[in-house]
Each structure stands twice: as structure tokens, then as C-alpha cells.
Amino acid sequence: MINLQPYQNPQYFILLLVALLPLMFGLYHGHRWRIYESFVSLLFLFFIFDAEKTNQGIALIAYTVIQTLIVKCYFSYRTNKKYNNSFWIFTLAIVLSILQLVIVKFTPLFAHGHDSIVGFLGISYLTFKTVGMIMEIRDGAIKEFNLWKFLHFLLFFPTISSGPIDRYRRFIKDYDHVPSQDKYVELIGKGLHNIFMGFLYKFLLGYLFGTLWLPQIQQLALAQRHTVPFGISIYLIGYMYCYSMYLFFDFAGYSLFAVGVSYLMGIETPVNFNKPFAAHNLKEFWNRWHMTLSFWFRDYIYMRFVFWAMKHKLLKSRIAMANIGYLLLFLTMGIWHGETWYYIVYGLFHALVLILTDAWLRFKKKHRQHIPSNWFTKYFAIFMTFNTVCFSFLIFSGILDKLWFN
């Protein structure tokens, strides 16, 4: 059987192009054929969850029904003036919305490594979408709920497996609007460019770093774990850089495919990466790396916690509240990646470095006349940020667990 998992092989792209041609023809002539677009989405979702992944497909169907009921019920409650829009009802909606994801994330911890039967590919990204909607409904930003549009937003197949994470209002604005012919031609050009860049990133550079080089370097690093202190060898350092490059090119490649295909469908899905290794500090890095995820965590966890803490005057110092917000944010992000110690340490490491980064930026602003700023300091900052990020990816990779505990 041909593997038709998202963006895995040439057959998938050929079938995708054939399926999208009628839709592209319609968009070029000013028509969005929504029924056909929905058919294509369902077809490719079927390809993702066929055969041995049938159980995941069933879990997706159940998840979609549950999330639709949660969002619809909360929207009806929030827009009904008879009710006082209780914070506890809002909290209940959030808890119910993330419940299936929590079960999936923590099942391996209590079931000896077995995956949850309610999990499926892309459950995290779909949950981020629905939680974001619930929060925006509470804010009064979402004024209407349309079942058809909600389902299309939630199950938009180009982004289901690896993101980017879109926002409902932004998505629906594109979905309701048919771009002009000139605009759509521009989107086609950008879409094809992203797709070909995705081929370069994932199938060439990602293959070189992840398939050809990384296993060999890992084997050499593990072979020396008993001959050097703490297993820190030149091969481990090489593994750190090789893994970081693989992680970037593989993930950025997937994101480029998703954005490119979205453009061909007339949806300007936000980009996910913007030269992250050119960042001058870790704060800037998170404004460039997996941007839709980092912005989601920033807007819906960090900012809301800080505003809530300020409103209730938990601490007098805004700096202290911001620092606690960083710890909460990245601890949550670490646990989201997995319940193992190295994901949690990865998150706490980023929180600590961000706290230090903020302290340095405040000091730099206060003493700017005494701190040099030139091409050397600029590139030195990039160099230090790059190595800090690569070290965090070394933690994230889990190889230290193999070196020290196996």
C-alpha cells in the first residue's frame, strides 16, 4: 500500500496536485468551490487515518464531535445575556477542551509506554485551535459561530499534522474572501516557492543531517560515554549541532509544505519560521522559531497569567510576575512535549535564559552609553544565541538520558 501520510513521498504530492487543480482553477476565476474543497479535505484526512491508523481516525471523529459541542455550547452561553458569564464556566470549557489531549500526553506515564487509544495525529494543534477560540469567545472577539466554517477551520488538512497553528478569525477572513486574480497568481507563486523550499529542507538537508549523519554521530557519542567525563566528547558536541540542524530543516520543511499548500487553496496560513538562527537573543529566537506555537503560548498562557496576576496584585514587582510567567509558560511547553525529565528541563532552561535575557536587556538599556554596539557585538550575540539554542536542543533530544541513565 502506498504511504499517503502528509508530505512523506512524491506520490502524496502528485495526488495532492491533481486534487487541488480544480480548486485552483476556480480560485483563479474568482470562485471558491467550498463543497469540493471540503471533499478534498475529507479525502486527504481519510488517507492520513486509513489502514493501521483507523483507530486514530475514530478518535478524531469523536474528538471533533466533542470539541464542536464544547465550543458551540460555550458560545451560546457567552452570548446569552441572561447569564453572568461565570469564570468557572469558562474554566470548565477550557478543561473539557484540553481533557483528551491531557489523557493522550499522560497515558504513557501510567500505561508503561503505551499510546492512548484516544490519541491521533495532530491532536495538539487541533486543541490549540479550539482553546484559542474559547478564549476569544470569552473576550467577545468572535461574534458568530458557524458549524460549517468551524469544521473547516478545525480540520484544515494541510496543517493538521504539523501546524502552523492558525487563528479562527484570520482563517475565516480568508475562507470568506476570494482573492483577486492578481493576488491569487501571487499566492500560487509563493506557494510553489514554499513547497520547493520544503523539498530542499526536508528531503535534502533534513535527510543529510537526520538520516546520513546523525545516527553515526550518535553511535560514536554513546560509544565514548564511559571513557570521558559525563560522556561529554567531541562526538556529543557534533551530535548537538547535527541534531539542531536536522530538527530545524525537518520541521521547517513540513511547515513550508503546509503553508505552500494553504496558499494554493487561497488561505494565507501564517509562516512558522523566520531565520531563527539569526536571532540576537533567546527572546528574539522565540519570535522566529515555530512562531505560531510560541505566539499561541505567549498570548493565551503568558500574557493572560501576567494580566491576571497584576489584576489580583499577587506581587508588587512586575519583573517578578513576568519571571514567574516565563517559568509557567515554558514548564507547560516542556510538559506538552512529553512527561520525561529532559523535556521539562528543556522548558525550565529556556525560562531561566529568558529571565537572564530580560535582566541583560534592562541593564543594557540603562547603561547603553557604556556598552559597545558594533558589528562584532552583533555577530557575537548571534553566535551565543545559536549555541545556547543548540545546547537546549541537545537536552531536548534525550541523548543525555541515554548517556547518563542507560
Short mmCIF file of C-alpha atoms in Angstrom, two decimals:
data_model
loop_
_atom_site.label_atom_id
_atom_site.label_comp_id
_atom_site.label_asym_id
_atom_site.label_seq_id
_atom_site.Cartn_x
_atom_site.Cartn_y
_atom_site.Cartn_z
CA MET A 1 0.00 0.00 0.00
CA ILE A 2 1.26 3.49 -0.89
CA ASN A 3 2.13 5.62 2.11
CA LEU A 4 -0.01 8.73 1.85
CA GLN A 5 0.92 10.32 5.15
CA PRO A 6 1.28 14.11 4.85
CA TYR A 7 4.29 15.30 2.84
CA GLN A 8 6.16 11.98 3.02
CA ASN A 9 6.74 10.99 -0.62
CA PRO A 10 6.29 12.07 -4.27
CA GLN A 11 3.03 10.10 -4.65
CA TYR A 12 1.40 12.26 -1.99
CA PHE A 13 2.37 15.47 -3.78
CA ILE A 14 1.23 14.19 -7.17
CA LEU A 15 -2.17 13.17 -5.79
CA LEU A 16 -2.40 16.47 -3.92
CA LEU A 17 -1.70 18.49 -7.07
CA VAL A 18 -4.31 16.55 -9.06
CA ALA A 19 -6.89 17.09 -6.30
CA LEU A 20 -6.13 20.81 -5.98
CA LEU A 21 -6.16 21.69 -9.71
CA PRO A 22 -9.96 22.15 -9.94
CA LEU A 23 -9.94 24.23 -6.77
CA MET A 24 -7.08 26.35 -8.11
CA PHE A 25 -8.92 26.80 -11.42
CA GLY A 26 -11.97 28.04 -9.55
CA LEU A 27 -9.99 30.45 -7.36
CA TYR A 28 -8.19 31.84 -10.41
CA HIS A 29 -11.58 32.67 -11.93
CA GLY A 30 -12.95 34.17 -8.72
CA HIS A 31 -14.84 31.22 -7.23
CA ARG A 32 -14.22 29.20 -4.07
CA TRP A 33 -15.89 25.84 -4.55
CA ARG A 34 -16.45 25.11 -0.89
CA ILE A 35 -18.19 21.76 -1.32
CA TYR A 36 -15.35 20.46 -3.47
CA GLU A 37 -12.80 21.93 -1.02
CA SER A 38 -14.49 20.05 1.81
CA PHE A 39 -14.45 16.86 -0.25
CA VAL A 40 -10.69 17.22 -0.81
CA SER A 41 -10.11 17.82 2.89
CA LEU A 42 -12.11 14.71 3.85
CA LEU A 43 -10.31 12.66 1.19
CA PHE A 44 -6.86 13.55 2.49
CA LEU A 45 -7.95 13.06 6.10
CA PHE A 46 -9.04 9.57 5.04
CA PHE A 47 -5.59 8.94 3.57
CA ILE A 48 -3.99 10.02 6.86
CA PHE A 49 -6.15 7.77 9.05
CA ASP A 50 -6.70 4.70 6.84
CA ALA A 51 -5.47 1.13 7.33
CA GLU A 52 -3.50 0.71 10.57
CA LYS A 53 -4.49 4.21 11.72
CA THR A 54 -8.23 3.55 11.64
CA ASN A 55 -8.41 3.80 15.44
CA GLN A 56 -6.87 7.26 15.21
CA GLY A 57 -9.50 8.20 12.64
CA ILE A 58 -12.26 7.09 15.00
CA ALA A 59 -10.62 9.08 17.80
CA LEU A 60 -10.52 12.14 15.52
CA ILE A 61 -14.23 11.82 14.74
CA ALA A 62 -15.11 11.55 18.44
CA TYR A 63 -12.78 14.46 19.23
CA THR A 64 -14.38 16.64 16.54
CA VAL A 65 -17.88 15.96 17.83
CA ILE A 66 -16.89 16.71 21.43
CA GLN A 67 -14.98 19.89 20.57
CA THR A 68 -17.82 21.14 18.38
CA LEU A 69 -20.29 20.67 21.25
CA ILE A 70 -17.96 22.39 23.73
CA VAL A 71 -17.33 25.43 21.52
CA LYS A 72 -20.95 25.70 20.41
CA CYS A 73 -22.31 25.41 23.96
CA TYR A 74 -19.83 27.92 25.34
CA PHE A 75 -20.56 30.36 22.50
CA SER A 76 -24.31 30.09 23.22
CA TYR A 77 -23.69 30.60 26.93
CA ARG A 78 -21.30 33.52 26.42
CA THR A 79 -23.61 35.37 24.02
CA ASN A 80 -26.77 34.84 26.09
CA LYS A 81 -27.35 37.99 28.15
CA LYS A 82 -29.42 36.06 30.68
CA TYR A 83 -26.24 34.57 32.14
CA ASN A 84 -23.47 36.33 34.03
CA ASN A 85 -20.68 34.66 32.05
CA SER A 86 -19.07 32.94 35.01
CA PHE A 87 -15.31 32.48 35.11
CA TRP A 88 -15.93 28.93 36.31
CA ILE A 89 -17.98 28.05 33.23
CA PHE A 90 -15.14 29.39 31.10
CA THR A 91 -12.65 27.30 33.09
CA LEU A 92 -14.83 24.22 32.68
CA ALA A 93 -14.96 24.75 28.92
CA ILE A 94 -11.15 25.01 28.78
CA VAL A 95 -10.68 21.90 30.94
CA LEU A 96 -13.10 19.86 28.82
CA SER A 97 -11.43 21.10 25.66
CA ILE A 98 -7.93 20.01 26.73
CA LEU A 99 -9.03 16.83 28.54
CA GLN A 100 -8.48 14.45 25.62
CA LEU A 101 -5.04 15.94 24.93
CA VAL A 102 -4.10 15.61 28.62
CA ILE A 103 -5.16 11.96 28.57
CA VAL A 104 -3.04 11.37 25.46
CA LYS A 105 0.02 13.10 26.92
CA PHE A 106 -0.06 11.31 30.28
CA THR A 107 -1.22 7.83 29.21
CA PRO A 108 2.36 6.60 28.53
CA LEU A 109 3.33 7.61 32.07
CA PHE A 110 0.72 5.33 33.64
CA ALA A 111 0.42 2.66 30.95
CA HIS A 112 4.07 1.59 30.70
CA GLY A 113 4.84 3.44 27.48
CA HIS A 114 1.67 2.51 25.56
CA ASP A 115 -0.03 5.19 23.50
CA SER A 116 -3.52 6.37 24.35
CA ILE A 117 -6.40 4.91 22.37
CA VAL A 118 -7.97 8.39 22.18
CA GLY A 119 -4.93 9.95 20.51
CA PHE A 120 -4.44 10.79 16.85
CA LEU A 121 -2.01 12.66 14.62
CA GLY A 122 -2.37 16.41 15.14
CA ILE A 123 -4.42 16.37 18.36
CA SER A 124 -2.21 19.07 19.93
CA TYR A 125 -2.65 21.51 17.05
CA LEU A 126 -6.40 20.98 16.93
CA THR A 127 -6.66 21.51 20.68
CA PHE A 128 -4.70 24.76 20.44
CA LYS A 129 -7.21 25.93 17.85
CA THR A 130 -10.27 25.18 19.97
CA VAL A 131 -8.79 26.57 23.20
CA GLY A 132 -7.88 29.75 21.34
CA MET A 133 -11.45 30.00 20.07
CA ILE A 134 -12.92 29.57 23.56
CA MET A 135 -10.67 32.31 24.92
CA GLU A 136 -11.56 34.67 22.06
CA ILE A 137 -15.26 33.91 22.54
CA ARG A 138 -14.87 34.93 26.20
CA ASP A 139 -13.11 38.11 25.08
CA GLY A 140 -16.02 38.89 22.75
CA ALA A 141 -13.75 38.82 19.69
CA ILE A 142 -15.70 36.02 17.96
CA LYS A 143 -19.19 37.29 17.20
CA GLU A 144 -20.73 34.27 15.48
CA PHE A 145 -20.46 30.50 15.35
CA ASN A 146 -20.96 28.75 12.03
CA LEU A 147 -20.73 24.97 12.16
CA TRP A 148 -19.50 24.56 8.58
CA LYS A 149 -16.77 27.18 8.98
CA PHE A 150 -15.73 25.83 12.36
CA LEU A 151 -15.28 22.31 10.99
CA HIS A 152 -13.33 23.59 8.00
CA PHE A 153 -11.08 25.61 10.29
CA LEU A 154 -10.55 22.77 12.74
CA LEU A 155 -9.92 20.06 10.12
CA PHE A 156 -7.99 22.11 7.56
CA PHE A 157 -5.88 19.24 6.27
CA PRO A 158 -2.65 20.98 5.10
CA THR A 159 -1.82 21.97 8.70
CA ILE A 160 -3.32 19.11 10.69
CA SER A 161 -0.14 17.08 11.17
CA SER A 162 2.47 19.72 11.98
CA GLY A 163 0.86 23.15 12.06
CA PRO A 164 1.22 26.10 11.69
CA ILE A 165 -1.47 26.98 14.25
CA ASP A 166 -3.90 29.43 12.68
CA ARG A 167 -6.41 31.69 14.45
CA TYR A 168 -10.12 31.34 13.73
CA ARG A 169 -10.84 34.95 12.79
CA ARG A 170 -7.82 35.19 10.49
CA PHE A 171 -8.66 31.87 8.81
CA ILE A 172 -12.35 32.70 8.29
CA LYS A 173 -11.42 36.08 6.80
CA ASP A 174 -9.51 34.23 4.06
CA TYR A 175 -12.13 31.49 3.74
CA ASP A 176 -14.94 34.01 3.20
CA HIS A 177 -12.88 36.01 0.73
CA VAL A 178 -11.85 35.03 -2.79
CA PRO A 179 -8.57 36.74 -3.73
CA SER A 180 -8.35 38.80 -6.89
CA GLN A 181 -6.80 37.12 -9.89
CA ASP A 182 -3.52 39.03 -9.50
CA LYS A 183 -3.44 38.27 -5.79
CA TYR A 184 -4.08 34.58 -6.38
CA VAL A 185 -1.35 34.37 -9.01
CA GLU A 186 0.98 35.86 -6.38
CA LEU A 187 -0.21 33.27 -3.87
CA ILE A 188 0.46 30.47 -6.36
CA GLY A 189 4.00 31.76 -6.85
CA LYS A 190 4.62 31.96 -3.10
CA GLY A 191 3.00 28.58 -2.54
CA LEU A 192 5.15 26.80 -5.12
CA HIS A 193 8.25 28.55 -3.79
CA ASN A 194 7.46 27.32 -0.27
CA ILE A 195 6.80 23.78 -1.49
CA PHE A 196 10.10 23.59 -3.40
CA MET A 197 11.94 25.08 -0.41
CA GLY A 198 10.24 22.40 1.67
CA PHE A 199 11.71 19.73 -0.63
CA LEU A 200 15.17 21.28 -0.15
CA TYR A 201 14.78 21.48 3.63
CA LYS A 202 13.14 18.14 4.39
CA PHE A 203 14.22 15.76 1.66
CA LEU A 204 17.76 17.00 1.07
CA LEU A 205 19.14 18.87 4.08
CA GLY A 206 16.94 17.07 6.61
CA TYR A 207 17.95 13.74 5.07
CA LEU A 208 21.65 14.61 5.20
CA PHE A 209 21.59 15.72 8.83
CA GLY A 210 18.96 13.32 10.18
CA THR A 211 19.44 10.09 8.22
CA LEU A 212 23.01 10.04 6.94
CA TRP A 213 24.97 11.78 9.69
CA LEU A 214 23.00 11.84 12.94
CA PRO A 215 22.81 8.06 13.65
CA GLN A 216 26.55 7.63 13.07
CA ILE A 217 27.48 10.57 15.30
CA GLN A 218 25.10 9.33 17.99
CA GLN A 219 26.66 5.87 17.88
CA LEU A 220 30.14 7.36 18.31
CA ALA A 221 28.96 9.61 21.16
CA LEU A 222 27.34 6.71 23.01
CA ALA A 223 30.40 4.53 22.46
CA GLN A 224 32.52 7.03 24.39
CA ARG A 225 30.14 7.57 27.29
CA HIS A 226 32.29 5.50 29.68
CA THR A 227 35.66 6.83 28.51
CA VAL A 228 35.18 10.59 29.01
CA PRO A 229 33.77 12.53 32.00
CA PHE A 230 29.95 12.67 31.88
CA GLY A 231 30.10 11.35 28.31
CA ILE A 232 30.92 14.84 27.02
CA SER A 233 33.01 14.09 23.95
CA ILE A 234 33.68 15.85 20.68
CA TYR A 235 31.11 13.50 19.15
CA LEU A 236 28.46 14.68 21.60
CA ILE A 237 29.16 18.27 20.57
CA GLY A 238 28.90 17.20 16.93
CA TYR A 239 25.63 15.46 17.74
CA MET A 240 24.32 18.68 19.31
CA TYR A 241 24.86 20.70 16.13
CA CYS A 242 23.77 17.92 13.78
CA TYR A 243 20.54 17.28 15.72
CA SER A 244 19.78 21.01 15.84
CA MET A 245 20.14 21.29 12.07
CA TYR A 246 18.04 18.19 11.50
CA LEU A 247 15.32 19.45 13.84
CA PHE A 248 15.16 22.77 12.04
CA PHE A 249 15.24 21.54 8.45
CA ASP A 250 12.78 18.69 9.05
CA PHE A 251 10.25 20.79 10.97
CA ALA A 252 10.67 23.90 8.82
CA GLY A 253 10.28 21.71 5.74
CA TYR A 254 6.95 20.37 6.98
CA SER A 255 5.82 23.91 7.77
CA LEU A 256 6.82 25.14 4.32
CA PHE A 257 4.76 22.37 2.73
CA ALA A 258 1.73 23.23 4.87
CA VAL A 259 1.98 26.97 4.16
CA GLY A 260 2.60 26.38 0.46
CA VAL A 261 -0.42 24.09 0.04
CA SER A 262 -2.56 26.55 2.03
CA TYR A 263 -1.58 29.33 -0.37
CA LEU A 264 -2.65 27.19 -3.34
CA MET A 265 -6.02 26.86 -1.59
CA GLY A 266 -6.30 30.63 -1.18
CA ILE A 267 -5.62 30.54 2.57
CA GLU A 268 -2.67 32.64 3.78
CA THR A 269 -1.68 30.43 6.70
CA PRO A 270 0.93 32.28 8.81
CA VAL A 271 4.55 31.24 8.39
CA ASN A 272 6.20 29.27 11.16
CA PHE A 273 9.92 30.07 10.84
CA ASN A 274 11.75 33.30 10.09
CA LYS A 275 15.54 32.77 10.14
CA PRO A 276 15.56 31.69 13.80
CA PHE A 277 19.30 31.15 13.94
CA ALA A 278 19.86 34.81 13.10
CA ALA A 279 18.32 35.87 16.43
CA HIS A 280 20.39 38.14 18.69
CA ASN A 281 18.92 36.73 21.92
CA LEU A 282 16.59 33.98 23.06
CA LYS A 283 13.60 36.32 23.21
CA GLU A 284 14.06 37.16 19.55
CA PHE A 285 14.61 33.47 18.81
CA TRP A 286 11.12 32.62 20.07
CA ASN A 287 9.73 35.35 17.81
CA ARG A 288 11.30 33.49 14.88
CA TRP A 289 11.07 29.77 15.80
CA HIS A 290 7.79 27.84 15.49
CA MET A 291 6.20 31.27 15.59
CA THR A 292 2.55 30.23 15.64
CA LEU A 293 3.15 27.97 18.64
CA SER A 294 5.28 30.47 20.55
CA PHE A 295 2.76 33.26 19.86
CA TRP A 296 -0.08 30.97 20.98
CA PHE A 297 1.65 30.19 24.27
CA ARG A 298 2.56 33.87 24.68
CA ASP A 299 -0.97 35.17 24.05
CA TYR A 300 -3.03 32.51 25.79
CA ILE A 301 -0.81 31.48 28.71
CA TYR A 302 1.91 34.03 29.46
CA MET A 303 0.01 37.28 28.81
CA ARG A 304 -3.20 36.09 30.45
CA PHE A 305 -1.34 34.90 33.53
CA VAL A 306 0.54 38.19 33.84
CA PHE A 307 -2.64 40.26 33.41
CA TRP A 308 -4.47 38.07 35.93
CA ALA A 309 -1.58 38.32 38.41
CA MET A 310 -1.44 42.10 38.03
CA LYS A 311 -5.21 42.42 38.43
CA HIS A 312 -5.14 40.43 41.66
CA LYS A 313 -1.89 42.07 42.80
CA LEU A 314 -0.18 38.79 43.57
CA LEU A 315 3.21 40.52 43.58
CA LYS A 316 4.24 44.14 43.67
CA SER A 317 7.08 43.66 41.20
CA ARG A 318 6.12 43.39 37.55
CA ILE A 319 9.51 41.88 36.83
CA ALA A 320 8.87 39.08 39.33
CA MET A 321 5.45 38.41 37.78
CA ALA A 322 6.97 38.31 34.32
CA ASN A 323 9.62 35.86 35.53
CA ILE A 324 7.00 33.60 37.10
CA GLY A 325 5.11 33.84 33.82
CA TYR A 326 8.19 32.58 31.95
CA LEU A 327 8.52 29.65 34.34
CA LEU A 328 4.84 28.76 33.96
CA LEU A 329 4.95 29.19 30.19
CA PHE A 330 7.98 27.02 29.50
CA LEU A 331 7.18 24.44 32.13
CA THR A 332 3.85 23.99 30.35
CA MET A 333 5.60 23.83 26.99
CA GLY A 334 8.06 21.25 28.30
CA ILE A 335 5.31 19.04 29.74
CA TRP A 336 3.37 19.40 26.48
CA HIS A 337 6.30 17.88 24.59
CA GLY A 338 6.33 14.94 27.00
CA GLU A 339 6.43 13.91 30.63
CA THR A 340 10.10 12.85 30.60
CA TRP A 341 12.66 14.79 32.63
CA TYR A 342 14.61 16.16 29.67
CA TYR A 343 11.56 17.89 28.15
CA ILE A 344 10.82 19.54 31.49
CA VAL A 345 14.48 20.57 31.92
CA TYR A 346 14.43 21.89 28.36
CA GLY A 347 11.48 24.12 29.22
CA LEU A 348 12.96 25.33 32.50
CA PHE A 349 16.28 26.03 30.79
CA HIS A 350 14.57 28.33 28.30
CA ALA A 351 12.66 30.06 31.10
CA LEU A 352 15.90 30.67 33.02
CA VAL A 353 17.73 32.02 29.97
CA LEU A 354 14.79 34.29 29.12
CA ILE A 355 14.80 35.67 32.66
CA LEU A 356 18.54 36.38 32.32
CA THR A 357 17.95 37.86 28.86
CA ASP A 358 15.37 40.30 30.19
CA ALA A 359 17.73 41.27 33.02
CA TRP A 360 20.52 41.89 30.50
CA LEU A 361 18.26 43.96 28.23
CA ARG A 362 17.21 46.13 31.18
CA PHE A 363 20.84 46.59 32.20
CA LYS A 364 21.84 47.33 28.61
CA LYS A 365 19.11 49.96 28.25
CA LYS A 366 20.16 51.62 31.50
CA HIS A 367 23.88 51.66 30.65
CA ARG A 368 23.72 51.89 26.87
CA GLN A 369 26.30 54.68 26.74
CA HIS A 370 28.89 52.37 28.30
CA ILE A 371 28.15 49.23 26.29
CA PRO A 372 29.63 49.00 22.77
CA SER A 373 27.36 48.25 19.84
CA ASN A 374 29.02 47.33 16.54
CA TRP A 375 29.27 44.53 14.01
CA PHE A 376 31.33 42.38 16.39
CA THR A 377 28.84 42.60 19.27
CA LYS A 378 26.01 41.91 16.83
CA TYR A 379 27.53 38.71 15.46
CA PHE A 380 28.80 37.66 18.88
CA ALA A 381 25.23 37.90 20.18
CA ILE A 382 24.01 35.74 17.28
CA PHE A 383 26.80 33.23 17.93
CA MET A 384 25.97 32.99 21.64
CA THR A 385 22.24 32.67 20.99
CA PHE A 386 22.80 29.97 18.38
CA ASN A 387 24.93 27.90 20.74
CA THR A 388 22.51 28.39 23.63
CA VAL A 389 19.65 27.13 21.45
CA CYS A 390 21.70 24.18 20.20
CA PHE A 391 22.54 23.22 23.78
CA SER A 392 18.84 23.33 24.65
CA PHE A 393 18.12 21.04 21.69
CA LEU A 394 20.78 18.66 22.99
CA ILE A 395 18.75 18.43 26.20
CA PHE A 396 15.54 18.10 24.17
CA SER A 397 16.95 15.24 22.04
CA GLY A 398 17.08 12.84 25.01
CA ILE A 399 20.63 11.65 24.28
CA LEU A 400 21.75 12.76 27.74
CA ASP A 401 19.25 10.33 29.20
CA LYS A 402 20.93 7.53 27.24
CA LEU A 403 24.40 8.71 28.24
CA TRP A 404 23.73 9.06 31.96
CA PHE A 405 20.92 6.67 32.87
CA ASN A 406 21.09 3.74 30.44
#
